[in-house]
Short mmCIF file of C-alpha atoms in Angstrom, two decimals:
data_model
loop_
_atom_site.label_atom_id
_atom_site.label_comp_id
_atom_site.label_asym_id
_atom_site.label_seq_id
_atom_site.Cartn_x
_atom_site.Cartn_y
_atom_site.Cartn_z
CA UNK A 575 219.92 10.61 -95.90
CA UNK A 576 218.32 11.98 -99.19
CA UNK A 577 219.33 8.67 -100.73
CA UNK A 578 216.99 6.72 -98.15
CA UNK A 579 214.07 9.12 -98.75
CA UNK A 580 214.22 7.86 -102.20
CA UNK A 581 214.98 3.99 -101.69
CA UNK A 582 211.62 2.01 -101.47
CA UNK A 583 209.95 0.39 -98.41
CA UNK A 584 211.53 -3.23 -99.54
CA UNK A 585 215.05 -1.38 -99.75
CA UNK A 586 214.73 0.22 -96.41
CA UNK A 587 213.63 -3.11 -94.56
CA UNK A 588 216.34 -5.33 -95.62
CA UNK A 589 218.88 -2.18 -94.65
CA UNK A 590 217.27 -2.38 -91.14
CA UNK A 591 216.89 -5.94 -90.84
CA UNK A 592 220.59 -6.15 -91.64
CA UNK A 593 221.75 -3.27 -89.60
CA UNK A 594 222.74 -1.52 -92.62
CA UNK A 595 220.57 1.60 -91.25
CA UNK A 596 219.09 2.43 -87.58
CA UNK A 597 215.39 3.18 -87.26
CA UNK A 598 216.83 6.28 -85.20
CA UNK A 599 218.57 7.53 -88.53
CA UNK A 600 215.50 6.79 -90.81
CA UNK A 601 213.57 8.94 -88.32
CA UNK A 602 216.00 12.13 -88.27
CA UNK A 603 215.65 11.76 -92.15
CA UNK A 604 211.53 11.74 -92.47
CA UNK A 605 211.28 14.30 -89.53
CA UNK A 606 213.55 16.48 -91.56
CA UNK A 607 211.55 15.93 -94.54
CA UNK A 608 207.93 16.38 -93.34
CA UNK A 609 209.54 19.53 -91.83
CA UNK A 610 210.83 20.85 -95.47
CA UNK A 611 208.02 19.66 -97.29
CA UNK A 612 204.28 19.21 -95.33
CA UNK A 613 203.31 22.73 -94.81
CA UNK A 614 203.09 22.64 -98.61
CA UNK A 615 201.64 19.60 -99.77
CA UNK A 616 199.36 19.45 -96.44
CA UNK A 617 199.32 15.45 -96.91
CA UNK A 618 200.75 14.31 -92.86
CA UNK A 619 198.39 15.68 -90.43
CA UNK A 620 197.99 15.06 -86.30
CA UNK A 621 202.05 14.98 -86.23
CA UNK A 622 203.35 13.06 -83.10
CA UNK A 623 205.92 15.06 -81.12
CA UNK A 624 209.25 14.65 -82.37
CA UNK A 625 211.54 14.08 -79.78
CA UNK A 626 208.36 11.36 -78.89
CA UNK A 627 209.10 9.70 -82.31
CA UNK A 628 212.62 10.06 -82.17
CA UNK A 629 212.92 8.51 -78.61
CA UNK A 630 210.38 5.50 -80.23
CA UNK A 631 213.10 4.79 -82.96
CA UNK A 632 216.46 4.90 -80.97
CA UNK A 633 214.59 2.61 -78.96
CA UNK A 634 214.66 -0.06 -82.19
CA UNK A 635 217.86 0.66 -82.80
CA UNK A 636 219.21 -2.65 -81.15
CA UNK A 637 215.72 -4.30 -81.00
CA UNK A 638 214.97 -7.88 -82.10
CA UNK A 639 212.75 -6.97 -85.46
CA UNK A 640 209.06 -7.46 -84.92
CA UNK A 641 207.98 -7.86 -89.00
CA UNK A 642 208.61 -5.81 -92.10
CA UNK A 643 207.92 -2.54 -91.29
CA UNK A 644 209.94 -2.87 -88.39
CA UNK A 645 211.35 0.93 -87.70
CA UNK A 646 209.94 2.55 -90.39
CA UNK A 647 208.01 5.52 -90.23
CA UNK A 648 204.31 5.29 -90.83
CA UNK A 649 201.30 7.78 -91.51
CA UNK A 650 197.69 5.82 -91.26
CA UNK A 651 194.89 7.04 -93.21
CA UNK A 652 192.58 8.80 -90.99
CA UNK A 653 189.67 7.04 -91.74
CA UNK A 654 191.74 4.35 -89.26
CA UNK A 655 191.48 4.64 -85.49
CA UNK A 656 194.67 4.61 -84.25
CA UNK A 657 195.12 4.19 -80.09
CA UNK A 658 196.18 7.07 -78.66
CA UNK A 659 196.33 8.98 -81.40
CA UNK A 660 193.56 11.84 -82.83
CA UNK A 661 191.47 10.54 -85.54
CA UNK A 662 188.48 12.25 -87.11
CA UNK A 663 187.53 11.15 -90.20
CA UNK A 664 187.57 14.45 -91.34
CA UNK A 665 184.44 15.33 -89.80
CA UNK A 666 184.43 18.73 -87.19
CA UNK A 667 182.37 16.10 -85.16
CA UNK A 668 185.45 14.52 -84.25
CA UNK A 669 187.97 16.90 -84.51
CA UNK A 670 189.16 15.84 -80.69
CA UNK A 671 188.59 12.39 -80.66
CA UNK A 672 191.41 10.04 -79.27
CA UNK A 673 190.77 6.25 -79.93
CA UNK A 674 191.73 4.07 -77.00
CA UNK A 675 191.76 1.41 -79.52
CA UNK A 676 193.71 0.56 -82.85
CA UNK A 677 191.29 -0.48 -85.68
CA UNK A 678 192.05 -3.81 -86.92
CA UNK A 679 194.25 -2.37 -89.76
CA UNK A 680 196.17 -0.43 -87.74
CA UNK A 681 196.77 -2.98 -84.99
CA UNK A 682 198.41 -5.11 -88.11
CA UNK A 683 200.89 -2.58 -88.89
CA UNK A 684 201.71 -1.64 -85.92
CA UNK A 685 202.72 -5.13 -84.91
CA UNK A 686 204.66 -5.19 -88.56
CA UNK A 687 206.67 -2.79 -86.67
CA UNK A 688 205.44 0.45 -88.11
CA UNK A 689 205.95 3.28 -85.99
CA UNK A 690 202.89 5.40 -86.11
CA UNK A 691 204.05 9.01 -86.52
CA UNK A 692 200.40 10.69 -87.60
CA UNK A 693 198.17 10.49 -90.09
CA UNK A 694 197.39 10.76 -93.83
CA UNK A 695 194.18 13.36 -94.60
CA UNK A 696 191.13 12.64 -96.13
CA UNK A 697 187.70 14.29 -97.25
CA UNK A 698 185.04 14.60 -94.97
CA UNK A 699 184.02 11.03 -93.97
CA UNK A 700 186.44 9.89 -96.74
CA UNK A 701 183.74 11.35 -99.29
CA UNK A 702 184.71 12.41 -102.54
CA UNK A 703 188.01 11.79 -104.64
CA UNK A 704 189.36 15.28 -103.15
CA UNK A 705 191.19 15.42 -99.68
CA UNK A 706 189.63 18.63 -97.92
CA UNK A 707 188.13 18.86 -94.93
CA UNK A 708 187.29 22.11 -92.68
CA UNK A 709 189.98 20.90 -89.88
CA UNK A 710 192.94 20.27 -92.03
CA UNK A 711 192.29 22.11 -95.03
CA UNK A 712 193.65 20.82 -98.38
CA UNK A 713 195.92 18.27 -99.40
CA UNK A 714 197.58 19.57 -102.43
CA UNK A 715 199.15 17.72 -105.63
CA UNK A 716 203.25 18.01 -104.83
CA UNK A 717 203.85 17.65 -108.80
CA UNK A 718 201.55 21.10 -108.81
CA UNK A 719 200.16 22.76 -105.57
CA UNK A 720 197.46 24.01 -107.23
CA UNK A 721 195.81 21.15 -108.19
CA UNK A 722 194.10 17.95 -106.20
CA UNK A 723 196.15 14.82 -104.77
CA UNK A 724 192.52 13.09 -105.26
CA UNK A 725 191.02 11.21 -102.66
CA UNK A 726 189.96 9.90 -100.58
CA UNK A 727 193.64 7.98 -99.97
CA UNK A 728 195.03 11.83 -101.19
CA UNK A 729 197.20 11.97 -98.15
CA UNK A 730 198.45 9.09 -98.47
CA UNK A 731 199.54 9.71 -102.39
CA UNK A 732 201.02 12.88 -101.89
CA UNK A 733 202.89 11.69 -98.79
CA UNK A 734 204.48 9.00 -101.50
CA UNK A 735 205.01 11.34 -103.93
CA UNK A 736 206.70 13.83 -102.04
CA UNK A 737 208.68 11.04 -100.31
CA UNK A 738 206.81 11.55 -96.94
CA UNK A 739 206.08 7.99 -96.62
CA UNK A 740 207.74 4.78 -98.15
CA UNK A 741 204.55 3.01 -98.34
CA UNK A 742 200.70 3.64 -97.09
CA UNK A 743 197.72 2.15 -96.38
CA UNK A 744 194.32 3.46 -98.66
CA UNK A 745 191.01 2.53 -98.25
CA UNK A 746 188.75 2.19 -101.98
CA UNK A 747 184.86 1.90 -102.43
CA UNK A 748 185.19 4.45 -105.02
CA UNK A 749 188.30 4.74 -106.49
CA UNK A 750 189.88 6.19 -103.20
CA UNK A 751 193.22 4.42 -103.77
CA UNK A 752 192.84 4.19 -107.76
CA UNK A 753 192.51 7.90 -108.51
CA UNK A 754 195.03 9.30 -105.89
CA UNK A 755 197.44 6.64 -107.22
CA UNK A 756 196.89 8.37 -110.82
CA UNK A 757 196.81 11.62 -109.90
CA UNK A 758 199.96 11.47 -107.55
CA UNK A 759 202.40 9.51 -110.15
CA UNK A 760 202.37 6.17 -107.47
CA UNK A 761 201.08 2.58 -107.20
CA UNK A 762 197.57 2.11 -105.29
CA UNK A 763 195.97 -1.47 -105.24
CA UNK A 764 192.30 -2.33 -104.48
CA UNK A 765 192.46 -6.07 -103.07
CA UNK A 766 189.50 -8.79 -103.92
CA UNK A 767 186.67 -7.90 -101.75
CA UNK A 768 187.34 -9.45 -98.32
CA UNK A 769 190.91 -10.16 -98.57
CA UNK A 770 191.50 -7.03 -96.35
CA UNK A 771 189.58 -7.76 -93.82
CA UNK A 772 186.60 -5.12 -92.31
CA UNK A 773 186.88 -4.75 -88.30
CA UNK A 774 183.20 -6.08 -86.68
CA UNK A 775 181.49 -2.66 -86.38
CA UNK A 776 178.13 -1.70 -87.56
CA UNK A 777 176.77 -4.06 -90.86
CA UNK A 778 179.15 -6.44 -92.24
CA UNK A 779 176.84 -8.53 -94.30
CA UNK A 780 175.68 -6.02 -96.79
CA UNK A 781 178.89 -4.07 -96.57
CA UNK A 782 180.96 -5.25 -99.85
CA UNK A 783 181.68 -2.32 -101.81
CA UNK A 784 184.57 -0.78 -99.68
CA UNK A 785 187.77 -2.24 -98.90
CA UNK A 786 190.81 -1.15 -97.63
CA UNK A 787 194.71 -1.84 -99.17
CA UNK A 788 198.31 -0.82 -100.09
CA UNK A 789 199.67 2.40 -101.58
CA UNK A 790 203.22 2.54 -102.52
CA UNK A 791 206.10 3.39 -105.02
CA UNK A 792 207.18 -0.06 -106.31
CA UNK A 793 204.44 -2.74 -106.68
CA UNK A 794 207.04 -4.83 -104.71
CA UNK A 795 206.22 -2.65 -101.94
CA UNK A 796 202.38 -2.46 -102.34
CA UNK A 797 202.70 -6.34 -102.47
CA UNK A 798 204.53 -7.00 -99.31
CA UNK A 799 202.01 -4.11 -97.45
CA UNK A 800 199.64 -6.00 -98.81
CA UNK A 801 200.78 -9.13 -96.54
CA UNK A 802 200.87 -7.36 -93.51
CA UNK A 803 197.01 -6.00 -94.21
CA UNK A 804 195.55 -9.38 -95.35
CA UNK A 805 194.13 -12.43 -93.35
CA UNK A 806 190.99 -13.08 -92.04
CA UNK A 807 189.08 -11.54 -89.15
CA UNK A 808 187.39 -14.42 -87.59
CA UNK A 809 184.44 -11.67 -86.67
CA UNK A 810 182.96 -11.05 -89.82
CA UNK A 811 181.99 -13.04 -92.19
CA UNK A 812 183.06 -13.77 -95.67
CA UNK A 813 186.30 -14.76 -95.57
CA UNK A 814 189.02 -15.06 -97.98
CA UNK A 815 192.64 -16.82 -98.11
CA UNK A 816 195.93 -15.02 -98.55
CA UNK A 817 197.27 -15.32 -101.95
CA UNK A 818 201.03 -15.58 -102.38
CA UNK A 819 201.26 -12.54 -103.74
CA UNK A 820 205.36 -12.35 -103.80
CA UNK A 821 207.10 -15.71 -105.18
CA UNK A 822 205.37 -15.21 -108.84
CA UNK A 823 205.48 -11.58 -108.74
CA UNK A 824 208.32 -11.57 -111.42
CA UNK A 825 206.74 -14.54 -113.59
CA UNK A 826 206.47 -11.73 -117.07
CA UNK A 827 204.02 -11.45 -119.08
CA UNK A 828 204.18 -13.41 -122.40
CA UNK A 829 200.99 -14.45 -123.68
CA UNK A 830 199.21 -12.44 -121.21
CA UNK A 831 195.82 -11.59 -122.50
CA UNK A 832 194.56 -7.94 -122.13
CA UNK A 833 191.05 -6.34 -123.01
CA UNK A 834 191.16 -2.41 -123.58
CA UNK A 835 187.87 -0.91 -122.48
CA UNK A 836 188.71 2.54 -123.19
CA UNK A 837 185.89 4.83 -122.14
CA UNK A 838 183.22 2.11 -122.37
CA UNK A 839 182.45 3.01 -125.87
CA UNK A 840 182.19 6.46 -125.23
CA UNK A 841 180.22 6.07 -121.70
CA UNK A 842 182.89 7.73 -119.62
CA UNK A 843 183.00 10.76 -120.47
CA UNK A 844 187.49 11.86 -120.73
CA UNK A 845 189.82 15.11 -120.88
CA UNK A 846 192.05 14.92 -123.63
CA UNK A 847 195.03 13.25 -123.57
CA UNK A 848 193.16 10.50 -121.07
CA UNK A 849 193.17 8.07 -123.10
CA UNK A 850 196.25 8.79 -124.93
CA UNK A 851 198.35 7.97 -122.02
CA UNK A 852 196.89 4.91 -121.40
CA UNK A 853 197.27 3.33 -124.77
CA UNK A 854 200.92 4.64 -124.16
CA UNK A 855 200.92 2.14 -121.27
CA UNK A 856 199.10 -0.52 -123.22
CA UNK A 857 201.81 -0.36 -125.58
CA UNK A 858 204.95 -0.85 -122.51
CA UNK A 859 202.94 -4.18 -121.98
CA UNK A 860 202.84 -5.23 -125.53
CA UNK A 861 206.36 -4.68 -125.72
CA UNK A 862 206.80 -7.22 -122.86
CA UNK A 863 204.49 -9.57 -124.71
CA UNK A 864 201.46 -9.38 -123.90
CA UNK A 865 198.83 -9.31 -126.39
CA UNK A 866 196.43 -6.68 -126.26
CA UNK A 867 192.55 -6.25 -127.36
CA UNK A 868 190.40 -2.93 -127.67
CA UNK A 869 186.99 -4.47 -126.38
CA UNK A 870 183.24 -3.22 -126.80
CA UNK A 871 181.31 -2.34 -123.24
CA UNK A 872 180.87 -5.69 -121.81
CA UNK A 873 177.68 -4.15 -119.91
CA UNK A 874 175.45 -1.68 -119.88
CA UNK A 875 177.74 1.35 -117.98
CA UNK A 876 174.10 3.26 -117.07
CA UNK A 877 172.98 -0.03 -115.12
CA UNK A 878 176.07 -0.26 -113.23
CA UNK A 879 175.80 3.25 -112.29
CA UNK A 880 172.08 3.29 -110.83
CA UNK A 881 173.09 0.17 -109.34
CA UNK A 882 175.83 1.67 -107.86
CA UNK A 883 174.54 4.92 -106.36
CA UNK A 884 171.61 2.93 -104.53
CA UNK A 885 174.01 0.39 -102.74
CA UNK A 886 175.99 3.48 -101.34
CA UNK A 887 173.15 5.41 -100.47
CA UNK A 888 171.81 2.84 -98.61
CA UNK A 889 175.05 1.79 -96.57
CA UNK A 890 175.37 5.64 -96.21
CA UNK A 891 171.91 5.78 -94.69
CA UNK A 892 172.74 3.05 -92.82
CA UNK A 893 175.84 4.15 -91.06
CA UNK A 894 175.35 7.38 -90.85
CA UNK A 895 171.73 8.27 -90.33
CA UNK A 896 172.81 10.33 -87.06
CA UNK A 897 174.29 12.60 -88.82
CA UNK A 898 170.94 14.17 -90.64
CA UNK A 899 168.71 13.39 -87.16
CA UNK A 900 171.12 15.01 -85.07
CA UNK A 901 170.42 18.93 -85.87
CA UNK A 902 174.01 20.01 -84.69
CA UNK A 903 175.69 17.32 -86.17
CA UNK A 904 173.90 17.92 -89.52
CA UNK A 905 175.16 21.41 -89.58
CA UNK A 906 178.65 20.32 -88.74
CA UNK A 907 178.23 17.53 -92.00
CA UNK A 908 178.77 18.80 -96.06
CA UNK A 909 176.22 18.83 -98.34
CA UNK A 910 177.54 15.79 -100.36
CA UNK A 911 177.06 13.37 -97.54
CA UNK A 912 173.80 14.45 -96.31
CA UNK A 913 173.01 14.26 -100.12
CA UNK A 914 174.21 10.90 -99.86
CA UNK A 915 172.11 9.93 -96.63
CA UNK A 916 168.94 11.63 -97.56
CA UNK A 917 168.95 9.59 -101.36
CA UNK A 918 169.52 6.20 -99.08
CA UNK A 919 166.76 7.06 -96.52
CA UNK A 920 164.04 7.12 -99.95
CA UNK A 921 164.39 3.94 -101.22
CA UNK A 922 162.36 1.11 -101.39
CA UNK A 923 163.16 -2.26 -100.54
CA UNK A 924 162.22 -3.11 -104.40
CA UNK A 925 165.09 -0.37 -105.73
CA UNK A 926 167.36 -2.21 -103.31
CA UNK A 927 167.01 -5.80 -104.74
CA UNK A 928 166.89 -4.56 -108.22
CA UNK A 929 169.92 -2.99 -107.82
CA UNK A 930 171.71 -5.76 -105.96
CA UNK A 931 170.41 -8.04 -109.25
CA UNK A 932 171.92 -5.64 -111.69
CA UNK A 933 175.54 -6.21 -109.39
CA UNK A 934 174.71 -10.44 -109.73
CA UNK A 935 174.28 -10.29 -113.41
CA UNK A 936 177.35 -7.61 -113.81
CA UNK A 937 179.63 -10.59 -111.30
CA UNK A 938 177.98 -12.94 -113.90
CA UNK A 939 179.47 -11.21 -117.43
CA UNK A 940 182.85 -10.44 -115.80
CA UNK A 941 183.17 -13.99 -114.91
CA UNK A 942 182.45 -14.88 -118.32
CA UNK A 943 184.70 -11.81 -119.64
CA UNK A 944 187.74 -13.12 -117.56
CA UNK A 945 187.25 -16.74 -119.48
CA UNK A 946 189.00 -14.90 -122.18
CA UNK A 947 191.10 -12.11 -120.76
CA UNK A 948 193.96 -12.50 -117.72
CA UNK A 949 193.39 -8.30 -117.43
CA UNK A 950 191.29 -5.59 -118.05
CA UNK A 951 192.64 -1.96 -118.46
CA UNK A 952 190.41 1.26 -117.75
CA UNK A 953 191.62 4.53 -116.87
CA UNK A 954 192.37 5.12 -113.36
CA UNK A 955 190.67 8.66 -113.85
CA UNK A 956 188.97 10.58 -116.40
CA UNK A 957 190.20 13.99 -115.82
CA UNK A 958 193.77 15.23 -115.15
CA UNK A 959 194.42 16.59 -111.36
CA UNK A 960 191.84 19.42 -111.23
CA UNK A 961 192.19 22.83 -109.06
CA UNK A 962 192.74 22.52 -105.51
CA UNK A 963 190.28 24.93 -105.37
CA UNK A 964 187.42 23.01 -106.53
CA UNK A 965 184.93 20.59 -104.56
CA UNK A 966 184.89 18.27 -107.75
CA UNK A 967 184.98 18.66 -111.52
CA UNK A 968 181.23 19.70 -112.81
CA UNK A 969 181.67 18.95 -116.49
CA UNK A 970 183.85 16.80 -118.77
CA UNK A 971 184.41 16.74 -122.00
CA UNK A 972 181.36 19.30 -122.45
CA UNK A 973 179.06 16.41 -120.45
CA UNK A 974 177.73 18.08 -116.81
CA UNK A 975 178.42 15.86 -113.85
CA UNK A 976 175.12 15.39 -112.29
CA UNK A 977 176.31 14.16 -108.69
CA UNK A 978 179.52 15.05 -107.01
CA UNK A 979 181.13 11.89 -107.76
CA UNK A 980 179.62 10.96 -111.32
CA UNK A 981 183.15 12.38 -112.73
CA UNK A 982 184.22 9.11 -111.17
CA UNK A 983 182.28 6.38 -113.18
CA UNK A 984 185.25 4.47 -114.78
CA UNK A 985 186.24 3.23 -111.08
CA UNK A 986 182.84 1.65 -110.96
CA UNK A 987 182.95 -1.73 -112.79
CA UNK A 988 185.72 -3.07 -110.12
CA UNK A 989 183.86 -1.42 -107.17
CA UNK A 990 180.81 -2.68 -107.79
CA UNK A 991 181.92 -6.71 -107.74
CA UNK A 992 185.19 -6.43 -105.54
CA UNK A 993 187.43 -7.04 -108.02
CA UNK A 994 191.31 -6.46 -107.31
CA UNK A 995 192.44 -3.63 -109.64
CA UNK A 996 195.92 -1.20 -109.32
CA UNK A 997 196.41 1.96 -110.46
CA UNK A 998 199.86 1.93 -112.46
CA UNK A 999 201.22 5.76 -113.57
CA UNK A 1000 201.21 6.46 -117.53
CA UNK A 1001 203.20 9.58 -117.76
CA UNK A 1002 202.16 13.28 -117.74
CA UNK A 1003 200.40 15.73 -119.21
CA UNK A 1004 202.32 18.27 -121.54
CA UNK A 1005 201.55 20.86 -117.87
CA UNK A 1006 203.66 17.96 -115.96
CA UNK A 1007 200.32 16.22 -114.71
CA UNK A 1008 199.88 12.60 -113.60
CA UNK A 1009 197.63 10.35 -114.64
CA UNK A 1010 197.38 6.31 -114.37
CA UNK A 1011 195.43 3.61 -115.50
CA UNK A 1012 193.32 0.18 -113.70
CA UNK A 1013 194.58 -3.40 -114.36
CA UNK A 1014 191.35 -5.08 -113.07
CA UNK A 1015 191.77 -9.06 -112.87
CA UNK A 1016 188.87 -11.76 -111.86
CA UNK A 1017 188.16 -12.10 -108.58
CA UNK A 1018 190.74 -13.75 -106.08
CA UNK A 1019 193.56 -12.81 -108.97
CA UNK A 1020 195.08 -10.31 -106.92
CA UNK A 1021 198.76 -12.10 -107.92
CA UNK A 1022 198.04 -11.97 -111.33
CA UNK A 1023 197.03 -8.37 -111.37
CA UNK A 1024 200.60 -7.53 -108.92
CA UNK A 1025 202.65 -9.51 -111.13
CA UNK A 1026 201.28 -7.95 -114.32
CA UNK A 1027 202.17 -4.57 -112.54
CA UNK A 1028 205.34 -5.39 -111.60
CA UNK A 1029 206.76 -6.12 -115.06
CA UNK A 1030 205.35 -2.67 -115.60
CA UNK A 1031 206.81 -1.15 -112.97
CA UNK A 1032 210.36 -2.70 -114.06
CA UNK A 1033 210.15 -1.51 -117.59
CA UNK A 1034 208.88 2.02 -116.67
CA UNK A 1035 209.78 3.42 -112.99
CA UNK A 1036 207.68 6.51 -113.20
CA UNK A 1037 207.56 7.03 -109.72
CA UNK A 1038 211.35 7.11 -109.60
CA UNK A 1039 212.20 8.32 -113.41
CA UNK A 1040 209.83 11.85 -112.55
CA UNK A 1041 210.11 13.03 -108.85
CA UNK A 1042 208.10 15.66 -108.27
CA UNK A 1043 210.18 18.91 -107.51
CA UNK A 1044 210.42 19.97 -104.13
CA UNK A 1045 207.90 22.58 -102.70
CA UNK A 1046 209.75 25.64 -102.75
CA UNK A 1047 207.15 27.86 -100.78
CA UNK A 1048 204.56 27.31 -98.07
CA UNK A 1049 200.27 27.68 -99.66
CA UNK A 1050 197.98 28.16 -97.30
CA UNK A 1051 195.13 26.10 -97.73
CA UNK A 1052 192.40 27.85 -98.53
CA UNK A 1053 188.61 26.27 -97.74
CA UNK A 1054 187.19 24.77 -100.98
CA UNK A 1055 183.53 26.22 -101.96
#
């Protein structure tokens, strides 16, 4: 059984499709794990029974498949409703709340055949690239449990890593899947804006920054997830065709052109060694021929922040205005997302528009930028996994952070225009950390960007090549201050 723990999601499915393995055996194999492994990492959280899960499974055992997940065990990001099944957001509001109702994203999986065994955890209202929240506690990095899976997808990561999960879903407005991806040694992929489609709740006009997408350990796998999360959703609006995302995934990459942005001449602020291990990368793809460029800022990186910041405070004020109004609910909220709420509740209508022009003429220079390039490469991060014990990194490099998430700003440039971008692993610190790197491609390239990831993937196999050890003890999560 230790042998299926390790084979991907692609592996698994064509052993179940071809009665190779029984879902019922797959099942006895992740129950044992999450039992050996969760109450260190803290990634799986609202656990179904087991004898519920196991009776689920023996029940596919001589089922007709329903789709590619068909059997295998699945944790949903709890940002997700999921019928039947508590979901909270990570918010004490909802610490009890059962969904009669599978979000849309869910639903899809679930008909895949994905049996939903719990959930992945997440900051407080998915807030933050660090998964704590006060009714699960910490998700913790399994290559070292004193340091941060990220977030806001950290669950999700870890549960990868410590071969909890064969593949996951992630959501991403800023950097949720990219930076758990990189700090977690796995593959995370933010789709073109609209691809994954947004269920018809609240504002879905304005509402283009976030998305949600695949998480796995081969980019074969984060491909075919990707499949069974796309299409459109004829209730909102803007939608966008299914790629074939599979056939060309092994097309190589000779003469693939590649524009090194670095740290945005010196904009984004890095830790040592940052950088270092994504030129290592760089080099993996020159040796598979493509032909890499070191590039100048294509835009100013200060614009794109303030640009940035006001479209998510507003959508924050927006959506979750309640949640200062309401006095009990406000003292059941953290500080970061009334923070959030309160900056998006003070602008004008002027700061607004100026900031959705900055966005059109940023769309404008990447379109212009991609003329020339097939790829752009930033890091997926620009610190190393920080302590567990930390709400987020204050200073890098000797340069104060002066939000909670500024420490974030190289995820920005894709966020801010939609564009698809995965998170491939570069290797480790000399303390055995993680860390990855962004292929960002135009808009609507999403198979470009896989396929360039796959021929990484096949010359370097981090995810398999470096394991994480197994959690030898049990840490109890502490709360973060």
């Amino acid at each position: 059984m230790k042998a299926i723990l390790e084979w991907s999601a692609s592996e698994l499915s064509r052993a179940i499709h071809a009665r190779k393995v029984a879902p019922s055996e797959v099942m006895a194999g992740w129950l044992a794990q999450v039992a050996a492994v969760n109450g260190s990492v803290n990634a799986i959280i609202s656990l179904r029974d087991p004898d519920a899960l196991m009776a689920e499974a023996r029940a596919l055992d001589d089922a007709e498949p329903k789709g590619w997940l068909h059997g295998i065990p699945f944790a949903v990001k709890d940002l997700v409703a999921t019928k039947g099944l508590r979901t909270t957001w990570g918010s004490p509001i909802w610490k009890d709340y059962v969904p009669v109702a599978d979000d849309i994203l869910a639903a899809r999986m679930r008909a895949a055949g994905a049996i939903i065994t719990g959930k992945t955890n997440v900051p407080e209202w998915g807030q933050g690239s660090h998964s704590f929240n006060p009714i699960f506690g910490v998700t913790r990095n399994p290559y070292d449990l004193g340091r941060s899976a990220g977030g806001s997808s950290g669950g999700a990561a870890a549960g990868l890593a410590a071969r909890m999960l064969w593949v996951a879903d992630g959501s991403d407005m800023m950097g949720s899947l990219r930076n758990p991806a990189g700090f977690c040694n796995v593959y995370g992929f933010r789709p073109s804006w609209g691809l994954v489609p947004q269920d018809a709740e609240g504002d879905t006009y304005f509402s283009t920054l976030s998305t949600e997408g695949p998480m796995g350990r081969t980019v074969e796998d984060v491909a075919r997830l990707l499949l069974v999360q796309a299409g459109e959703n004829p209730e909102v609006p803007f939608p966008r065709a299914v790629p074939d995302v599979l056939s060309g995934l092994d097309r190589g990459l000779k003469g693939l052109k590649i524009g090194w942005l670095a740290d945005w001449g010196g904009a984004y602020p890095m830790e040592p060694g940052i950088l270092e291990a994504c030129e290592a990368g760089l080099r993996v793809l020159e040796e598979l021929g493509a032909i890499v460029e070191p590039l100048p800022p294509p835009f100013p990186a200060e614009q794109l922040w303030r640009a940035w910041v006001t479209l998510r405070a507003m959508l924050n004020a927006g959506g979750k205005r309640a949640l200062v109004e309401d006095p009990a609910k406000r003292a059941l909220t953290k500080p970061e997302t009334i923070w959030e709420i309160e900056q998006g509740l003070g602008l004008s209508a002027e700061e607004v528009y100026e900031a959705s022009v900055i966005r059109s003429r940023w769309h404008a220079h990447a379109a212009r930028l991609f003329q020339r390039f097939d790829a752009v490469v930033l890091p997926s991060a620009q610190v190393w996994p920080f302590p567990a014990d930390w709400r987020w990194p204050e200073e890098i490099a000797g340069r104060k952070m002066d939000t909670y998430h500024r420490w974030m700003d190289v995820v920005v440039p894709a966020s801010l225009i939609g564009l698809p971008a995965l998170s491939v692993p570069v290797g480790f610190s000399p303390e055995g950390l993680p860390s990855g790197m962004q292929i960002i491609g135009r808009s609507g390239d999403d198979a470009g960007v896989l396929a360039t990831g796959q021929a990484y993937h096949r010359a370097t196999e981090w995810p398999q090549r470096r394991p994480p050890k197994p959690a030898a003890h049990h840490v109890q999560s502490p709360s973060v201050s």
